[in-house]
Amino acid sequence: MITAYSLNESGVKIDTLGVEDTLPTGCIWLDVVEPEEAEREWLDQYFVEEVPDTEDLDEIEATSRFFTDKDGLHILSLFPHRAGKDIRNINVSFNLRKNILITLRDDEVGLFRLVRNYLKRQQIEVQAPLEIMIRLFTAKVDYLADLLEEVYESLEEASQMALRDDSGERDEVLKNITVQEDFNGQIRLNLMDSQRSMRFLARNSRSLMDDAQLTEVKEMLRDIDSLMPHTSFLFDKINFLMDATMGFSNLEQSRIIKIFSIAAVVFLPPTVIASAYGMNFRVMPELEWAFGYPMALAMMVASAASTYLFFKLKGWL
């Protein structure tokens, strides 16, 4: 799908284009999502260099993610997309030129829909392609901050559940902690990627950027710097909660094993007595004695009780 954003007297006009259409007059943003082969061929007419493909979007080395060429400035950046309870990172290719911004991605991103709605309702005003790019990254950093707050809240709840005596909740706690660790890792990765993207933008787009935009980018970088220590703290908290929860689980298992061990020792003397009187020897005086059977039962009960009392006095129970 190809979407064009054009400036007019009333604000920003949004059009969905087909391969038979041309760029509208005053187009400052061209957003391409999951392009088919025909759409890539249509897009090729607006590129001097090659149009990025799926393999290009998945590159991780810095020289492939941040560079300039005849088409202008290129930034390949991760954007978080939430689908239900899962968060996925989606690579978005930005090609910034003096008169247009071209974005290319292989999947939908919620933050792009958010900025689209803001533009449609005229809740934000843009006059240049660079302003759109800055708005997208600002929305990204704000969203990552909100996700960090959610991780904080989830870990607080997990810590309270981990300290309860209900061992049945611990499996759910461990699952929740694992999910939050993955969320925190993806948030940190997005923040680091945004930091590199904005630094590259600030260094290489001075001719397109005025003082107000440069100030906005610097403020965004300060926000990212302030959020990075939070992710480090959350990693420490997650590791502590994981160790604490596993420790409580191990203690619970140790108590169970202790009970079985004590039970086995308590019933060991009665077993010895029962084994002795279960032997088939001809000369066993107690076999002819009328009180032999009650005496054997009494000995077994007394041996078990004395073993139990010994453990109790020692404080092992």
PDB file of C-alpha atoms in Angstrom:
ATOM      1  CA  MET A   1       0.000   0.000   0.000  1.00  0.00           C
ATOM      2  CA  ILE A   2       1.258   3.455  -0.928  1.00  0.00           C
ATOM      3  CA  THR A   3       0.063   6.511   0.998  1.00  0.00           C
ATOM      4  CA  ALA A   4       0.937  10.085   0.029  1.00  0.00           C
ATOM      5  CA  TYR A   5       0.767  13.035   2.417  1.00  0.00           C
ATOM      6  CA  SER A   6       0.569  16.410   0.672  1.00  0.00           C
ATOM      7  CA  LEU A   7       0.461  19.966   1.955  1.00  0.00           C
ATOM      8  CA  ASN A   8      -2.446  22.186   0.919  1.00  0.00           C
ATOM      9  CA  GLU A   9      -4.248  25.254   2.206  1.00  0.00           C
ATOM     10  CA  SER A  10      -6.244  23.330   4.811  1.00  0.00           C
ATOM     11  CA  GLY A  11      -3.348  21.269   6.156  1.00  0.00           C
ATOM     12  CA  VAL A  12      -2.242  17.778   5.107  1.00  0.00           C
ATOM     13  CA  LYS A  13      -4.123  15.794   2.480  1.00  0.00           C
ATOM     14  CA  ILE A  14      -3.844  11.996   2.638  1.00  0.00           C
ATOM     15  CA  ASP A  15      -4.197   9.917  -0.562  1.00  0.00           C
ATOM     16  CA  THR A  16      -3.845   6.196  -1.249  1.00  0.00           C
ATOM     17  CA  LEU A  17      -1.984   5.713  -4.528  1.00  0.00           C
ATOM     18  CA  GLY A  18      -1.913   2.958  -7.103  1.00  0.00           C
ATOM     19  CA  VAL A  19       0.836   2.055  -9.552  1.00  0.00           C
ATOM     20  CA  GLU A  20      -0.931   4.046 -12.262  1.00  0.00           C
ATOM     21  CA  ASP A  21      -0.888   7.268 -10.190  1.00  0.00           C
ATOM     22  CA  THR A  22       1.771   9.939  -9.879  1.00  0.00           C
ATOM     23  CA  LEU A  23       2.901  11.834  -6.804  1.00  0.00           C
ATOM     24  CA  PRO A  24       0.435  14.567  -5.828  1.00  0.00           C
ATOM     25  CA  THR A  25       1.581  18.154  -5.912  1.00  0.00           C
ATOM     26  CA  GLY A  26       3.124  19.226  -2.618  1.00  0.00           C
ATOM     27  CA  CYS A  27       3.739  15.641  -1.409  1.00  0.00           C
ATOM     28  CA  ILE A  28       6.090  15.712   1.580  1.00  0.00           C
ATOM     29  CA  TRP A  29       5.707  12.125   2.839  1.00  0.00           C
ATOM     30  CA  LEU A  30       5.396   8.884   0.895  1.00  0.00           C
ATOM     31  CA  ASP A  31       4.667   5.893   3.121  1.00  0.00           C
ATOM     32  CA  VAL A  32       4.977   2.421   1.572  1.00  0.00           C
ATOM     33  CA  VAL A  33       3.786  -0.674   3.482  1.00  0.00           C
ATOM     34  CA  GLU A  34       4.322  -4.278   2.308  1.00  0.00           C
ATOM     35  CA  PRO A  35       4.930  -3.271  -1.319  1.00  0.00           C
ATOM     36  CA  GLU A  36       4.208  -5.770  -4.072  1.00  0.00           C
ATOM     37  CA  GLU A  37       6.536  -6.148  -7.039  1.00  0.00           C
ATOM     38  CA  ALA A  38       4.531  -3.704  -9.166  1.00  0.00           C
ATOM     39  CA  GLU A  39       4.612  -1.142  -6.349  1.00  0.00           C
ATOM     40  CA  ARG A  40       8.384  -1.551  -6.022  1.00  0.00           C
ATOM     41  CA  GLU A  41       8.775  -0.935  -9.741  1.00  0.00           C
ATOM     42  CA  TRP A  42       6.586   2.179  -9.396  1.00  0.00           C
ATOM     43  CA  LEU A  43       8.687   3.371  -6.453  1.00  0.00           C
ATOM     44  CA  ASP A  44      11.906   2.765  -8.363  1.00  0.00           C
ATOM     45  CA  GLN A  45      11.265   5.846 -10.528  1.00  0.00           C
ATOM     46  CA  TYR A  46      11.766   8.066  -7.460  1.00  0.00           C
ATOM     47  CA  PHE A  47      15.115   6.485  -6.494  1.00  0.00           C
ATOM     48  CA  VAL A  48      18.492   7.018  -8.128  1.00  0.00           C
ATOM     49  CA  GLU A  49      19.929   4.159  -6.088  1.00  0.00           C
ATOM     50  CA  GLU A  50      18.226   0.815  -5.496  1.00  0.00           C
ATOM     51  CA  VAL A  51      14.938   0.630  -3.571  1.00  0.00           C
ATOM     52  CA  PRO A  52      15.536  -1.151  -0.222  1.00  0.00           C
ATOM     53  CA  ASP A  53      14.249  -4.725  -0.152  1.00  0.00           C
ATOM     54  CA  THR A  54      13.433  -7.089   2.722  1.00  0.00           C
ATOM     55  CA  GLU A  55      17.051  -8.162   3.177  1.00  0.00           C
ATOM     56  CA  ASP A  56      18.164  -4.530   3.329  1.00  0.00           C
ATOM     57  CA  LEU A  57      15.612  -3.829   6.063  1.00  0.00           C
ATOM     58  CA  ASP A  58      17.060  -6.625   8.201  1.00  0.00           C
ATOM     59  CA  GLU A  59      20.674  -5.404   8.077  1.00  0.00           C
ATOM     60  CA  ILE A  60      22.236  -4.768  11.488  1.00  0.00           C
ATOM     61  CA  GLU A  61      25.631  -3.199  10.739  1.00  0.00           C
ATOM     62  CA  ALA A  62      25.796   0.555  11.261  1.00  0.00           C
ATOM     63  CA  THR A  63      27.010   1.337   7.728  1.00  0.00           C
ATOM     64  CA  SER A  64      23.870  -0.289   6.325  1.00  0.00           C
ATOM     65  CA  ARG A  65      21.501   1.400   8.773  1.00  0.00           C
ATOM     66  CA  PHE A  66      22.837   4.972   8.665  1.00  0.00           C
ATOM     67  CA  PHE A  67      24.293   6.422   5.460  1.00  0.00           C
ATOM     68  CA  THR A  68      23.886   9.047   2.762  1.00  0.00           C
ATOM     69  CA  ASP A  69      23.898   8.620  -1.030  1.00  0.00           C
ATOM     70  CA  LYS A  70      22.514  10.317  -4.127  1.00  0.00           C
ATOM     71  CA  ASP A  71      18.955   9.792  -2.842  1.00  0.00           C
ATOM     72  CA  GLY A  72      19.663  11.678   0.366  1.00  0.00           C
ATOM     73  CA  LEU A  73      19.914  10.621   3.986  1.00  0.00           C
ATOM     74  CA  HIS A  74      18.993   7.024   4.928  1.00  0.00           C
ATOM     75  CA  ILE A  75      18.124   5.775   8.404  1.00  0.00           C
ATOM     76  CA  LEU A  76      16.973   2.238   9.158  1.00  0.00           C
ATOM     77  CA  SER A  77      15.309   2.248  12.577  1.00  0.00           C
ATOM     78  CA  LEU A  78      13.362  -0.169  14.770  1.00  0.00           C
ATOM     79  CA  PHE A  79       9.791   0.692  15.741  1.00  0.00           C
ATOM     80  CA  PRO A  80       7.797  -1.246  18.351  1.00  0.00           C
ATOM     81  CA  HIS A  81       4.432  -2.662  17.351  1.00  0.00           C
ATOM     82  CA  ARG A  82       2.072  -4.182  19.896  1.00  0.00           C
ATOM     83  CA  ALA A  83      -0.289  -6.957  18.844  1.00  0.00           C
ATOM     84  CA  GLY A  84      -2.319  -8.074  21.857  1.00  0.00           C
ATOM     85  CA  LYS A  85       0.141  -8.765  24.676  1.00  0.00           C
ATOM     86  CA  ASP A  86       3.108  -9.266  22.365  1.00  0.00           C
ATOM     87  CA  ILE A  87       5.548  -6.589  21.205  1.00  0.00           C
ATOM     88  CA  ARG A  88       7.452  -6.926  17.943  1.00  0.00           C
ATOM     89  CA  ASN A  89      10.228  -4.766  16.547  1.00  0.00           C
ATOM     90  CA  ILE A  90       9.727  -3.730  12.931  1.00  0.00           C
ATOM     91  CA  ASN A  91      12.464  -2.190  10.795  1.00  0.00           C
ATOM     92  CA  VAL A  92      11.455   1.006   9.018  1.00  0.00           C
ATOM     93  CA  SER A  93      13.541   2.555   6.249  1.00  0.00           C
ATOM     94  CA  PHE A  94      13.626   6.371   6.205  1.00  0.00           C
ATOM     95  CA  ASN A  95      14.860   8.223   3.132  1.00  0.00           C
ATOM     96  CA  LEU A  96      14.969  11.935   3.952  1.00  0.00           C
ATOM     97  CA  ARG A  97      15.324  14.452   1.147  1.00  0.00           C
ATOM     98  CA  LYS A  98      14.906  18.194   1.006  1.00  0.00           C
ATOM     99  CA  ASN A  99      11.353  18.042  -0.369  1.00  0.00           C
ATOM    100  CA  ILE A 100      10.075  14.578   0.590  1.00  0.00           C
ATOM    101  CA  LEU A 101      10.337  11.797   3.180  1.00  0.00           C
ATOM    102  CA  ILE A 102       9.972   8.204   1.924  1.00  0.00           C
ATOM    103  CA  THR A 103       9.335   5.456   4.474  1.00  0.00           C
ATOM    104  CA  LEU A 104       9.337   1.762   3.633  1.00  0.00           C
ATOM    105  CA  ARG A 105       8.354  -1.140   5.880  1.00  0.00           C
ATOM    106  CA  ASP A 106       7.176  -4.729   5.581  1.00  0.00           C
ATOM    107  CA  ASP A 107       4.483  -4.554   8.244  1.00  0.00           C
ATOM    108  CA  GLU A 108       2.037  -2.163   9.846  1.00  0.00           C
ATOM    109  CA  VAL A 109       3.216  -0.081  12.799  1.00  0.00           C
ATOM    110  CA  GLY A 110       0.757   1.351  15.308  1.00  0.00           C
ATOM    111  CA  LEU A 111       2.761   4.561  15.797  1.00  0.00           C
ATOM    112  CA  PHE A 112       2.458   5.375  12.095  1.00  0.00           C
ATOM    113  CA  ARG A 113      -1.321   5.044  12.343  1.00  0.00           C
ATOM    114  CA  LEU A 114      -1.218   7.331  15.380  1.00  0.00           C
ATOM    115  CA  VAL A 115       0.708  10.049  13.547  1.00  0.00           C
ATOM    116  CA  ARG A 116      -1.569   9.588  10.520  1.00  0.00           C
ATOM    117  CA  ASN A 117      -4.612  10.231  12.715  1.00  0.00           C
ATOM    118  CA  TYR A 118      -2.955  13.299  14.235  1.00  0.00           C
ATOM    119  CA  LEU A 119      -2.306  14.679  10.759  1.00  0.00           C
ATOM    120  CA  LYS A 120      -5.823  13.861   9.598  1.00  0.00           C
ATOM    121  CA  ARG A 121      -7.348  15.655  12.597  1.00  0.00           C
ATOM    122  CA  GLN A 122      -4.786  18.471  12.349  1.00  0.00           C
ATOM    123  CA  GLN A 123      -3.627  17.834  15.908  1.00  0.00           C
ATOM    124  CA  ILE A 124      -0.050  18.373  14.751  1.00  0.00           C
ATOM    125  CA  GLU A 125       1.232  20.780  12.134  1.00  0.00           C
ATOM    126  CA  VAL A 126       4.058  19.981   9.737  1.00  0.00           C
ATOM    127  CA  GLN A 127       5.594  22.056   6.972  1.00  0.00           C
ATOM    128  CA  ALA A 128       8.561  19.922   5.927  1.00  0.00           C
ATOM    129  CA  PRO A 129       9.538  16.224   5.593  1.00  0.00           C
ATOM    130  CA  LEU A 130      12.011  16.519   8.470  1.00  0.00           C
ATOM    131  CA  GLU A 131       9.210  17.573  10.836  1.00  0.00           C
ATOM    132  CA  ILE A 132       7.277  14.385  10.043  1.00  0.00           C
ATOM    133  CA  MET A 133      10.333  12.269  10.795  1.00  0.00           C
ATOM    134  CA  ILE A 134      10.875  14.065  14.097  1.00  0.00           C
ATOM    135  CA  ARG A 135       7.184  13.566  15.016  1.00  0.00           C
ATOM    136  CA  LEU A 136       7.457   9.839  14.327  1.00  0.00           C
ATOM    137  CA  PHE A 137      10.533   9.468  16.528  1.00  0.00           C
ATOM    138  CA  THR A 138       9.004  11.638  19.251  1.00  0.00           C
ATOM    139  CA  ALA A 139       5.919   9.399  19.289  1.00  0.00           C
ATOM    140  CA  LYS A 140       8.231   6.387  19.439  1.00  0.00           C
ATOM    141  CA  VAL A 141      10.178   7.655  22.467  1.00  0.00           C
ATOM    142  CA  ASP A 142       6.936   8.615  24.274  1.00  0.00           C
ATOM    143  CA  TYR A 143       5.523   5.149  23.602  1.00  0.00           C
ATOM    144  CA  LEU A 144       8.691   3.451  24.858  1.00  0.00           C
ATOM    145  CA  ALA A 145       8.447   5.503  28.072  1.00  0.00           C
ATOM    146  CA  ASP A 146       4.851   4.298  28.506  1.00  0.00           C
ATOM    147  CA  LEU A 147       5.966   0.707  27.970  1.00  0.00           C
ATOM    148  CA  LEU A 148       8.639   1.119  30.640  1.00  0.00           C
ATOM    149  CA  GLU A 149       5.977   2.315  33.076  1.00  0.00           C
ATOM    150  CA  GLU A 150       3.917  -0.803  32.284  1.00  0.00           C
ATOM    151  CA  VAL A 151       6.944  -3.000  32.963  1.00  0.00           C
ATOM    152  CA  TYR A 152       7.442  -1.226  36.308  1.00  0.00           C
ATOM    153  CA  GLU A 153       3.810  -1.876  37.281  1.00  0.00           C
ATOM    154  CA  SER A 154       3.923  -5.521  36.195  1.00  0.00           C
ATOM    155  CA  LEU A 155       7.126  -6.147  38.162  1.00  0.00           C
ATOM    156  CA  GLU A 156       5.664  -4.509  41.278  1.00  0.00           C
ATOM    157  CA  GLU A 157       2.704  -6.869  41.055  1.00  0.00           C
ATOM    158  CA  ALA A 158       5.029  -9.813  40.426  1.00  0.00           C
ATOM    159  CA  SER A 159       7.163  -8.928  43.464  1.00  0.00           C
ATOM    160  CA  GLN A 160       4.095  -8.909  45.723  1.00  0.00           C
ATOM    161  CA  MET A 161       2.934 -12.254  44.344  1.00  0.00           C
ATOM    162  CA  ALA A 162       6.405 -13.762  44.745  1.00  0.00           C
ATOM    163  CA  LEU A 163       6.437 -12.971  48.487  1.00  0.00           C
ATOM    164  CA  ARG A 164       3.098 -14.634  49.174  1.00  0.00           C
ATOM    165  CA  ASP A 165       2.872 -18.095  50.699  1.00  0.00           C
ATOM    166  CA  ASP A 166       0.703 -19.376  47.841  1.00  0.00           C
ATOM    167  CA  SER A 167       3.159 -21.481  45.872  1.00  0.00           C
ATOM    168  CA  GLY A 168       0.568 -22.058  43.150  1.00  0.00           C
ATOM    169  CA  GLU A 169       1.091 -18.466  41.964  1.00  0.00           C
ATOM    170  CA  ARG A 170       4.806 -18.818  41.456  1.00  0.00           C
ATOM    171  CA  ASP A 171       4.553 -20.427  38.025  1.00  0.00           C
ATOM    172  CA  GLU A 172       2.489 -17.456  36.886  1.00  0.00           C
ATOM    173  CA  VAL A 173       5.001 -15.083  38.494  1.00  0.00           C
ATOM    174  CA  LEU A 174       7.927 -16.699  36.666  1.00  0.00           C
ATOM    175  CA  LYS A 175       6.045 -16.507  33.376  1.00  0.00           C
ATOM    176  CA  ASN A 176       5.238 -12.830  33.945  1.00  0.00           C
ATOM    177  CA  ILE A 177       8.840 -12.017  34.880  1.00  0.00           C
ATOM    178  CA  THR A 178      10.079 -13.724  31.714  1.00  0.00           C
ATOM    179  CA  VAL A 179       7.646 -11.717  29.579  1.00  0.00           C
ATOM    180  CA  GLN A 180       8.703  -8.446  31.234  1.00  0.00           C
ATOM    181  CA  GLU A 181      12.367  -9.301  30.682  1.00  0.00           C
ATOM    182  CA  ASP A 182      11.657  -9.698  26.965  1.00  0.00           C
ATOM    183  CA  PHE A 183       9.698  -6.415  26.898  1.00  0.00           C
ATOM    184  CA  ASN A 184      12.489  -4.576  28.689  1.00  0.00           C
ATOM    185  CA  GLY A 185      15.073  -5.981  26.285  1.00  0.00           C
ATOM    186  CA  GLN A 186      13.082  -4.832  23.264  1.00  0.00           C
ATOM    187  CA  ILE A 187      12.524  -1.385  24.819  1.00  0.00           C
ATOM    188  CA  ARG A 188      16.247  -0.993  25.480  1.00  0.00           C
ATOM    189  CA  LEU A 189      17.059  -2.099  21.935  1.00  0.00           C
ATOM    190  CA  ASN A 190      14.591   0.482  20.551  1.00  0.00           C
ATOM    191  CA  LEU A 191      16.039   3.228  22.739  1.00  0.00           C
ATOM    192  CA  MET A 192      19.607   2.469  21.669  1.00  0.00           C
ATOM    193  CA  ASP A 193      18.539   2.366  18.027  1.00  0.00           C
ATOM    194  CA  SER A 194      16.652   5.678  18.372  1.00  0.00           C
ATOM    195  CA  GLN A 195      19.664   7.246  20.043  1.00  0.00           C
ATOM    196  CA  ARG A 196      21.946   6.288  17.159  1.00  0.00           C
ATOM    197  CA  SER A 197      19.341   7.408  14.608  1.00  0.00           C
ATOM    198  CA  MET A 198      18.853  10.846  16.143  1.00  0.00           C
ATOM    199  CA  ARG A 199      22.582  11.413  16.551  1.00  0.00           C
ATOM    200  CA  PHE A 200      23.133  10.531  12.911  1.00  0.00           C
ATOM    201  CA  LEU A 201      20.261  12.818  11.901  1.00  0.00           C
ATOM    202  CA  ALA A 202      21.635  15.721  13.940  1.00  0.00           C
ATOM    203  CA  ARG A 203      25.099  15.324  12.424  1.00  0.00           C
ATOM    204  CA  ASN A 204      24.084  14.908   8.792  1.00  0.00           C
ATOM    205  CA  SER A 205      21.001  17.062   8.239  1.00  0.00           C
ATOM    206  CA  ARG A 206      22.147  20.495   9.396  1.00  0.00           C
ATOM    207  CA  SER A 207      21.227  21.963   6.005  1.00  0.00           C
ATOM    208  CA  LEU A 208      17.605  20.788   6.461  1.00  0.00           C
ATOM    209  CA  MET A 209      17.276  21.528  10.166  1.00  0.00           C
ATOM    210  CA  ASP A 210      16.580  24.870  11.815  1.00  0.00           C
ATOM    211  CA  ASP A 211      17.433  25.779  15.411  1.00  0.00           C
ATOM    212  CA  ALA A 212      14.004  24.757  16.764  1.00  0.00           C
ATOM    213  CA  GLN A 213      14.210  21.314  15.133  1.00  0.00           C
ATOM    214  CA  LEU A 214      17.772  20.828  16.347  1.00  0.00           C
ATOM    215  CA  THR A 215      16.638  21.713  19.872  1.00  0.00           C
ATOM    216  CA  GLU A 216      13.803  19.201  19.602  1.00  0.00           C
ATOM    217  CA  VAL A 217      16.183  16.461  18.517  1.00  0.00           C
ATOM    218  CA  LYS A 218      18.549  17.273  21.392  1.00  0.00           C
ATOM    219  CA  GLU A 219      15.649  17.143  23.862  1.00  0.00           C
ATOM    220  CA  MET A 220      14.670  13.767  22.461  1.00  0.00           C
ATOM    221  CA  LEU A 221      18.224  12.536  22.974  1.00  0.00           C
ATOM    222  CA  ARG A 222      18.135  13.775  26.582  1.00  0.00           C
ATOM    223  CA  ASP A 223      14.865  11.880  27.107  1.00  0.00           C
ATOM    224  CA  ILE A 224      16.470   8.732  25.717  1.00  0.00           C
ATOM    225  CA  ASP A 225      19.492   9.221  27.993  1.00  0.00           C
ATOM    226  CA  SER A 226      17.145   9.511  30.969  1.00  0.00           C
ATOM    227  CA  LEU A 227      15.270   6.326  30.010  1.00  0.00           C
ATOM    228  CA  MET A 228      18.326   4.124  29.463  1.00  0.00           C
ATOM    229  CA  PRO A 229      19.206   3.841  33.209  1.00  0.00           C
ATOM    230  CA  HIS A 230      15.626   2.721  33.866  1.00  0.00           C
ATOM    231  CA  THR A 231      16.095  -0.282  31.590  1.00  0.00           C
ATOM    232  CA  SER A 232      19.315  -1.200  33.432  1.00  0.00           C
ATOM    233  CA  PHE A 233      17.524  -0.931  36.776  1.00  0.00           C
ATOM    234  CA  LEU A 234      14.677  -3.088  35.459  1.00  0.00           C
ATOM    235  CA  PHE A 235      17.124  -5.774  34.315  1.00  0.00           C
ATOM    236  CA  ASP A 236      18.572  -5.864  37.857  1.00  0.00           C
ATOM    237  CA  LYS A 237      15.091  -5.988  39.369  1.00  0.00           C
ATOM    238  CA  ILE A 238      14.038  -8.763  36.992  1.00  0.00           C
ATOM    239  CA  ASN A 239      17.122 -10.826  37.880  1.00  0.00           C
ATOM    240  CA  PHE A 240      16.459 -10.287  41.600  1.00  0.00           C
ATOM    241  CA  LEU A 241      12.799 -11.309  41.287  1.00  0.00           C
ATOM    242  CA  MET A 242      13.747 -14.341  39.201  1.00  0.00           C
ATOM    243  CA  ASP A 243      16.304 -15.451  41.789  1.00  0.00           C
ATOM    244  CA  ALA A 244      13.922 -14.741  44.679  1.00  0.00           C
ATOM    245  CA  THR A 245      11.046 -16.646  43.074  1.00  0.00           C
ATOM    246  CA  MET A 246      13.282 -19.588  42.225  1.00  0.00           C
ATOM    247  CA  GLY A 247      14.655 -19.464  45.781  1.00  0.00           C
ATOM    248  CA  PHE A 248      11.162 -19.647  47.285  1.00  0.00           C
ATOM    249  CA  SER A 249      10.317 -22.530  44.958  1.00  0.00           C
ATOM    250  CA  ASN A 250      13.469 -24.377  46.000  1.00  0.00           C
ATOM    251  CA  LEU A 251      12.639 -23.806  49.672  1.00  0.00           C
ATOM    252  CA  GLU A 252       9.163 -25.207  49.104  1.00  0.00           C
ATOM    253  CA  GLN A 253      10.614 -28.269  47.417  1.00  0.00           C
ATOM    254  CA  SER A 254      13.138 -28.658  50.230  1.00  0.00           C
ATOM    255  CA  ARG A 255      10.319 -28.635  52.796  1.00  0.00           C
ATOM    256  CA  ILE A 256       8.495 -31.361  50.881  1.00  0.00           C
ATOM    257  CA  ILE A 257      11.642 -33.481  50.609  1.00  0.00           C
ATOM    258  CA  LYS A 258      12.298 -32.892  54.314  1.00  0.00           C
ATOM    259  CA  ILE A 259       8.828 -34.193  55.217  1.00  0.00           C
ATOM    260  CA  PHE A 260       9.352 -37.337  53.161  1.00  0.00           C
ATOM    261  CA  SER A 261      12.808 -37.866  54.654  1.00  0.00           C
ATOM    262  CA  ILE A 262      11.539 -37.516  58.227  1.00  0.00           C
ATOM    263  CA  ALA A 263       8.584 -39.789  57.494  1.00  0.00           C
ATOM    264  CA  ALA A 264      10.958 -42.427  56.155  1.00  0.00           C
ATOM    265  CA  VAL A 265      13.187 -42.204  59.261  1.00  0.00           C
ATOM    266  CA  VAL A 266      10.208 -42.235  61.675  1.00  0.00           C
ATOM    267  CA  PHE A 267       8.871 -45.429  60.161  1.00  0.00           C
ATOM    268  CA  LEU A 268      12.268 -47.096  59.929  1.00  0.00           C
ATOM    269  CA  PRO A 269      12.312 -48.584  63.504  1.00  0.00           C
ATOM    270  CA  PRO A 270       8.771 -50.041  63.141  1.00  0.00           C
ATOM    271  CA  THR A 271       9.894 -51.554  59.843  1.00  0.00           C
ATOM    272  CA  VAL A 272      12.861 -53.199  61.561  1.00  0.00           C
ATOM    273  CA  ILE A 273      10.598 -54.666  64.240  1.00  0.00           C
ATOM    274  CA  ALA A 274       8.068 -55.886  61.689  1.00  0.00           C
ATOM    275  CA  SER A 275      10.868 -57.411  59.620  1.00  0.00           C
ATOM    276  CA  ALA A 276      12.267 -59.219  62.669  1.00  0.00           C
ATOM    277  CA  TYR A 277       8.950 -60.805  63.529  1.00  0.00           C
ATOM    278  CA  GLY A 278       8.253 -61.601  59.895  1.00  0.00           C
ATOM    279  CA  MET A 279      11.193 -64.042  59.722  1.00  0.00           C
ATOM    280  CA  ASN A 280      10.247 -67.739  59.479  1.00  0.00           C
ATOM    281  CA  PHE A 281      12.393 -69.282  62.231  1.00  0.00           C
ATOM    282  CA  ARG A 282      11.072 -72.292  64.121  1.00  0.00           C
ATOM    283  CA  VAL A 283      12.359 -71.171  67.520  1.00  0.00           C
ATOM    284  CA  MET A 284      10.720 -67.790  68.191  1.00  0.00           C
ATOM    285  CA  PRO A 285       9.252 -67.708  71.719  1.00  0.00           C
ATOM    286  CA  GLU A 286       6.890 -64.832  70.941  1.00  0.00           C
ATOM    287  CA  LEU A 287       5.069 -66.905  68.321  1.00  0.00           C
ATOM    288  CA  GLU A 288       3.506 -69.100  71.029  1.00  0.00           C
ATOM    289  CA  TRP A 289       2.881 -66.191  73.398  1.00  0.00           C
ATOM    290  CA  ALA A 290      -0.659 -64.850  73.592  1.00  0.00           C
ATOM    291  CA  PHE A 291       0.546 -61.242  73.962  1.00  0.00           C
ATOM    292  CA  GLY A 292       3.238 -61.499  71.258  1.00  0.00           C
ATOM    293  CA  TYR A 293       1.221 -59.746  68.536  1.00  0.00           C
ATOM    294  CA  PRO A 294       0.049 -56.818  70.768  1.00  0.00           C
ATOM    295  CA  MET A 295       3.589 -56.474  72.094  1.00  0.00           C
ATOM    296  CA  ALA A 296       5.017 -56.199  68.546  1.00  0.00           C
ATOM    297  CA  LEU A 297       2.426 -53.530  67.647  1.00  0.00           C
ATOM    298  CA  ALA A 298       3.196 -51.601  70.830  1.00  0.00           C
ATOM    299  CA  MET A 299       6.931 -51.726  70.093  1.00  0.00           C
ATOM    300  CA  MET A 300       6.381 -50.371  66.569  1.00  0.00           C
ATOM    301  CA  VAL A 301       4.186 -47.509  67.795  1.00  0.00           C
ATOM    302  CA  ALA A 302       6.618 -46.696  70.629  1.00  0.00           C
ATOM    303  CA  SER A 303       9.655 -46.696  68.301  1.00  0.00           C
ATOM    304  CA  ALA A 304       7.912 -44.400  65.797  1.00  0.00           C
ATOM    305  CA  ALA A 305       6.721 -42.043  68.540  1.00  0.00           C
ATOM    306  CA  SER A 306      10.130 -41.864  70.210  1.00  0.00           C
ATOM    307  CA  THR A 307      11.813 -41.056  66.863  1.00  0.00           C
ATOM    308  CA  TYR A 308       9.255 -38.311  66.202  1.00  0.00           C
ATOM    309  CA  LEU A 309       9.722 -36.823  69.686  1.00  0.00           C
ATOM    310  CA  PHE A 310      13.496 -36.870  69.247  1.00  0.00           C
ATOM    311  CA  PHE A 311      13.208 -34.844  66.014  1.00  0.00           C
ATOM    312  CA  LYS A 312      10.765 -32.503  67.692  1.00  0.00           C
ATOM    313  CA  LEU A 313      13.064 -31.844  70.637  1.00  0.00           C
ATOM    314  CA  LYS A 314      15.975 -31.194  68.281  1.00  0.00           C
ATOM    315  CA  GLY A 315      13.867 -28.628  66.360  1.00  0.00           C
ATOM    316  CA  TRP A 316      14.218 -30.449  63.046  1.00  0.00           C
ATOM    317  CA  LEU A 317      10.493 -30.400  62.345  1.00  0.00           C
TER     318      LEU A 317
END
